Amino acid sequence: MKPAKTDSTSLTPQQILRRRNDEEVIQLIADYRRTRRAEIRDRIVLQYSNLVEGVARRFHGAAEPVEDLAQEGYIGLITAIDLYDPTKNVKFSTYSTHFIIGQIKHCLRDRGKIIKEPAWLQELNQKVSRVIESLTQELGDAPSNEEIGRMMGMAEEQVAELMMTREIFKVSSIDGGSEREEDNGQTVNIERRKTGDQMVGFQLPLEERIVLDTAMDKLKDLEQQVIAEFYFKDLNQTEIAKLLGISCNYVSHILRTSTKKLKKILVTDEMIEAQRNLAHLQKRVTEQQIAPEPHSMVDPLTRLYNRYYYESRLEEEMSRSSREGKKVSVIFLRIQNFSPFRTQNGTLPADEALTETTQTIRGCIRRVDILTRYDKDTFALILPFTGETGALVLERLRGKLSILYEAKGWSRGGIGLTIRMGMATCPDEARQGMALTLCAIGRMENAESVPEIEERKAA
């Protein structure tokens, strides 16, 4: 029996604040769906920055910089904002967490990273699996976090956190768990969340759905139908048994055996793909003679990634752009007269100009954007999911840097520093990384300098 809903008068101040935040976000999302204004989406992203950063930190064992994982998480959050439907009665924080984790796992899978699950978490997961299995058989449906918590003597928030951690460690090994876990009949999809009397299934990314559909074709017709009814149409085992005219036990057996078959099919396909990727990587390393060490990808002064990282990351973002039909833009920014300025004023003032410029640029962009030091006097900025609105970023940078250089006096004197900028967008102006880069650099070379342009406007 479900507990009665909590009366608003009995809510704690924290719960009241959380409810107000949820209502505000739903209104913002409704405004964004109506207007598609980037600044509204950015407000939502900012409100959930702690969630993204928190999820990213949980992947710290993946030998990948947390900053990189957070950038992937922000991409997942933006996808969730674009797809969220408030009428489904799913909290946006729950919905977006699925996409944040999924995007980070997708990145780790592409980069071949492995996370080792701690022994204490393995033991706790076994207990949770047994509780979920018991409650599923008792209720005839997947239990909620609250029901699991009552059985285990844990708060609902602790169960939700544990479920998130279980999701994270699903990327831990290529064989996807122990035999014990496979044999205990645990077929509950923890990405499904109960809301009222309905189960809500989250939408898979298109490329993952294609892979899954291909694997499903290798199962028997009855196995395909049972999996489709349970995972995609949100029917419970009792409803499936009535629909197909078979027993609940047989439905449970089909779910258990068919998901094991799917796992083997997907693992085999992934291994084949991994072997192809390895051969491709070995070929690239041979062509380049030597691959750079990870520490050489970070500029020691500005703590920004360098040109090599920019080029490899741009290829990833353009591939994503092609898959998802989204735009991606790059902005190049050069400090003019930097070498003469260093010669005339010394290393310390020149280094200060670099670090202050870096901080100013960071203050003008989103966390999902990727800022790199392309050359000694040049920055390169990748703007995922950005098309024409990149021009607004360009203007914001122009204004902030003009103020900075004027305040510091760097634009005055015999050898004054100025800024040149140029932007290009994929796929509007180029579909290959090198072509997009050259387009942006060409526009930067032909652009007017800042703050000279500001001085002319004032005149």
Short mmCIF file of C-alpha atoms in Angstrom, two decimals, residues 219-413:
data_model
loop_
_atom_site.label_atom_id
_atom_site.label_comp_id
_atom_site.label_asym_id
_atom_site.label_seq_id
_atom_site.Cartn_x
_atom_site.Cartn_y
_atom_site.Cartn_z
CA LEU A 219 16.35 -12.83 -30.35
CA LYS A 220 13.28 -15.04 -30.80
CA ASP A 221 9.98 -13.30 -31.57
CA LEU A 222 8.52 -14.04 -28.12
CA GLU A 223 11.66 -12.75 -26.39
CA GLN A 224 11.52 -9.55 -28.44
CA GLN A 225 7.87 -9.03 -27.57
CA VAL A 226 8.34 -9.58 -23.82
CA ILE A 227 11.31 -7.19 -23.69
CA ALA A 228 9.46 -4.56 -25.72
CA GLU A 229 6.35 -4.74 -23.51
CA PHE A 230 8.36 -4.58 -20.27
CA TYR A 231 11.03 -2.01 -21.08
CA PHE A 232 9.48 0.18 -23.79
CA LYS A 233 5.72 -0.01 -23.11
CA ASP A 234 6.10 -0.07 -19.31
CA LEU A 235 3.89 -3.10 -18.66
CA ASN A 236 4.59 -5.16 -15.55
CA GLN A 237 5.10 -8.93 -15.62
CA THR A 238 1.48 -9.70 -14.65
CA GLU A 239 0.13 -7.52 -17.48
CA ILE A 240 2.50 -9.13 -19.99
CA ALA A 241 1.44 -12.61 -18.87
CA LYS A 242 -2.25 -11.76 -19.41
CA LEU A 243 -1.52 -10.12 -22.77
CA LEU A 244 0.44 -13.09 -24.14
CA GLY A 245 -1.51 -15.85 -22.38
CA ILE A 246 1.46 -17.25 -20.49
CA SER A 247 2.37 -17.54 -16.80
CA CYS A 248 4.11 -14.82 -14.76
CA ASN A 249 6.93 -17.25 -13.99
CA TYR A 250 7.49 -17.83 -17.71
CA VAL A 251 7.56 -14.06 -18.32
CA SER A 252 10.17 -13.71 -15.57
CA HIS A 253 12.19 -16.55 -17.11
CA ILE A 254 12.06 -14.96 -20.58
CA LEU A 255 13.15 -11.58 -19.22
CA ARG A 256 16.06 -13.14 -17.36
CA THR A 257 17.34 -15.30 -20.21
CA SER A 258 16.72 -12.81 -23.03
CA THR A 259 18.50 -9.96 -21.25
CA LYS A 260 21.48 -12.28 -20.71
CA LYS A 261 21.42 -13.07 -24.44
CA LEU A 262 21.25 -9.37 -25.31
CA LYS A 263 24.20 -8.66 -23.03
CA LYS A 264 26.32 -11.30 -24.78
CA ILE A 265 25.30 -10.01 -28.22
CA LEU A 266 26.10 -6.40 -27.31
CA VAL A 267 29.41 -7.32 -25.66
CA THR A 268 30.47 -9.31 -28.73
CA ASP A 269 29.58 -6.41 -31.03
CA GLU A 270 31.40 -3.95 -28.74
CA MET A 271 34.52 -6.13 -28.71
CA ILE A 272 34.54 -6.24 -32.51
CA GLU A 273 34.12 -2.45 -32.63
CA ALA A 274 36.84 -2.02 -29.99
CA GLN A 275 39.24 -4.13 -32.06
CA ARG A 276 38.53 -1.96 -35.10
CA ASN A 277 39.09 1.20 -33.06
CA LEU A 278 42.35 -0.20 -31.66
CA ALA A 279 43.62 -1.00 -35.15
CA HIS A 280 42.67 2.52 -36.29
CA LEU A 281 44.40 4.05 -33.26
CA GLN A 282 47.57 2.02 -33.83
CA LYS A 283 47.61 3.20 -37.43
CA ARG A 284 47.29 6.84 -36.34
CA VAL A 285 50.07 6.49 -33.76
CA THR A 286 52.32 4.92 -36.39
CA GLU A 287 51.62 7.77 -38.78
CA GLN A 288 52.32 10.38 -36.11
CA GLN A 289 55.39 8.46 -34.82
CA ILE A 290 54.63 9.34 -31.21
CA ALA A 291 51.55 10.29 -29.23
CA PRO A 292 51.85 13.16 -26.75
CA GLU A 293 51.92 12.41 -23.03
CA PRO A 294 48.77 13.51 -21.12
CA HIS A 295 50.70 16.10 -19.07
CA SER A 296 51.93 17.75 -22.28
CA MET A 297 48.32 18.55 -23.24
CA VAL A 298 47.99 21.22 -20.50
CA ASP A 299 49.58 24.66 -20.69
CA PRO A 300 51.41 25.20 -17.35
CA LEU A 301 50.77 28.96 -17.21
CA THR A 302 47.07 29.26 -18.03
CA ARG A 303 46.14 25.66 -17.05
CA LEU A 304 44.29 25.40 -20.36
CA TYR A 305 44.46 22.45 -22.72
CA ASN A 306 46.65 23.01 -25.77
CA ARG A 307 46.35 22.75 -29.54
CA TYR A 308 46.54 18.94 -29.63
CA TYR A 309 43.61 18.67 -27.24
CA TYR A 310 41.65 21.27 -29.23
CA GLU A 311 42.06 19.31 -32.45
CA SER A 312 41.08 15.95 -30.95
CA ARG A 313 38.15 17.43 -29.02
CA LEU A 314 36.90 19.35 -32.05
CA GLU A 315 36.69 16.09 -34.00
CA GLU A 316 34.56 14.60 -31.21
CA GLU A 317 32.24 17.60 -31.12
CA MET A 318 31.85 17.68 -34.91
CA SER A 319 31.06 13.95 -34.94
CA ARG A 320 28.42 14.59 -32.29
CA SER A 321 27.11 17.51 -34.34
CA SER A 322 26.74 15.25 -37.36
CA ARG A 323 25.01 12.49 -35.37
CA GLU A 324 22.55 14.70 -33.54
CA GLY A 325 21.94 17.34 -36.19
CA LYS A 326 23.21 20.12 -33.89
CA LYS A 327 25.56 23.00 -34.68
CA VAL A 328 28.98 23.63 -33.17
CA SER A 329 31.01 26.83 -33.47
CA VAL A 330 34.64 27.76 -32.87
CA ILE A 331 36.05 31.17 -31.95
CA PHE A 332 39.72 32.08 -32.39
CA LEU A 333 41.16 34.96 -30.40
CA ARG A 334 44.67 36.37 -30.84
CA ILE A 335 46.56 38.89 -28.67
CA GLN A 336 48.18 41.17 -31.24
CA ASN A 337 51.74 42.49 -30.55
CA PHE A 338 52.22 39.95 -27.75
CA SER A 339 55.88 39.11 -28.55
CA PRO A 340 57.01 42.79 -28.80
CA PHE A 341 55.03 43.51 -25.63
CA ARG A 342 56.91 40.75 -23.79
CA THR A 343 60.27 42.01 -25.10
CA GLN A 344 59.55 45.60 -24.05
CA ASN A 345 57.87 44.98 -20.68
CA GLY A 346 59.30 41.66 -19.52
CA THR A 347 57.98 38.18 -18.77
CA LEU A 348 55.87 38.96 -15.68
CA PRO A 349 53.62 41.62 -17.31
CA ALA A 350 53.23 39.40 -20.38
CA ASP A 351 52.27 36.39 -18.23
CA GLU A 352 49.80 38.57 -16.34
CA ALA A 353 48.20 39.61 -19.62
CA LEU A 354 47.79 35.95 -20.59
CA THR A 355 46.31 34.83 -17.27
CA GLU A 356 43.98 37.84 -16.99
CA THR A 357 42.80 37.30 -20.57
CA THR A 358 42.17 33.63 -19.76
CA GLN A 359 40.08 34.48 -16.69
CA THR A 360 38.09 37.10 -18.59
CA ILE A 361 37.27 34.65 -21.38
CA ARG A 362 36.22 32.02 -18.81
CA GLY A 363 33.83 34.54 -17.29
CA CYS A 364 32.13 35.09 -20.66
CA ILE A 365 31.43 31.46 -21.60
CA ARG A 366 29.43 28.48 -20.35
CA ARG A 367 30.95 25.58 -18.45
CA VAL A 368 30.15 23.29 -21.34
CA ASP A 369 32.32 25.41 -23.68
CA ILE A 370 35.94 24.31 -24.22
CA LEU A 371 38.67 26.93 -23.95
CA THR A 372 42.21 26.04 -25.13
CA ARG A 373 45.53 27.82 -25.70
CA TYR A 374 46.08 27.18 -29.38
CA ASP A 375 49.41 29.02 -29.68
CA LYS A 376 51.60 31.32 -27.58
CA ASP A 377 49.36 34.32 -28.34
CA THR A 378 46.18 32.59 -29.55
CA PHE A 379 43.17 31.02 -27.82
CA ALA A 380 40.70 28.61 -29.44
CA LEU A 381 37.18 28.19 -28.08
CA ILE A 382 34.77 25.35 -28.96
CA LEU A 383 31.06 26.13 -28.46
CA PRO A 384 28.94 22.93 -28.54
CA PHE A 385 25.26 23.28 -29.53
CA THR A 386 25.88 26.82 -30.74
CA GLY A 387 25.12 28.36 -34.12
CA GLU A 388 24.16 31.96 -34.79
CA THR A 389 24.12 32.77 -31.05
CA GLY A 390 27.92 32.43 -31.12
CA ALA A 391 27.94 36.02 -32.42
CA LEU A 392 26.61 37.12 -29.02
CA VAL A 393 29.55 35.39 -27.33
CA LEU A 394 31.88 37.18 -29.73
CA GLU A 395 30.41 40.56 -28.82
CA ARG A 396 30.52 39.77 -25.11
CA LEU A 397 34.21 38.86 -25.37
CA ARG A 398 34.88 42.00 -27.39
CA GLY A 399 33.34 44.24 -24.73
CA LYS A 400 34.90 42.55 -21.67
CA LEU A 401 38.40 42.38 -23.14
CA SER A 402 38.21 45.99 -24.28
CA ILE A 403 37.41 47.05 -20.71
CA LEU A 404 40.19 44.84 -19.29
CA TYR A 405 42.91 46.06 -21.65
CA GLU A 406 41.96 49.69 -21.17
CA ALA A 407 41.86 49.36 -17.37
CA LYS A 408 45.27 47.65 -17.28
CA GLY A 409 46.80 50.13 -19.71
CA TRP A 410 47.91 47.31 -22.02
CA SER A 411 46.33 48.94 -25.08
CA ARG A 412 48.25 52.19 -24.57
CA GLY A 413 51.90 53.08 -25.13
#
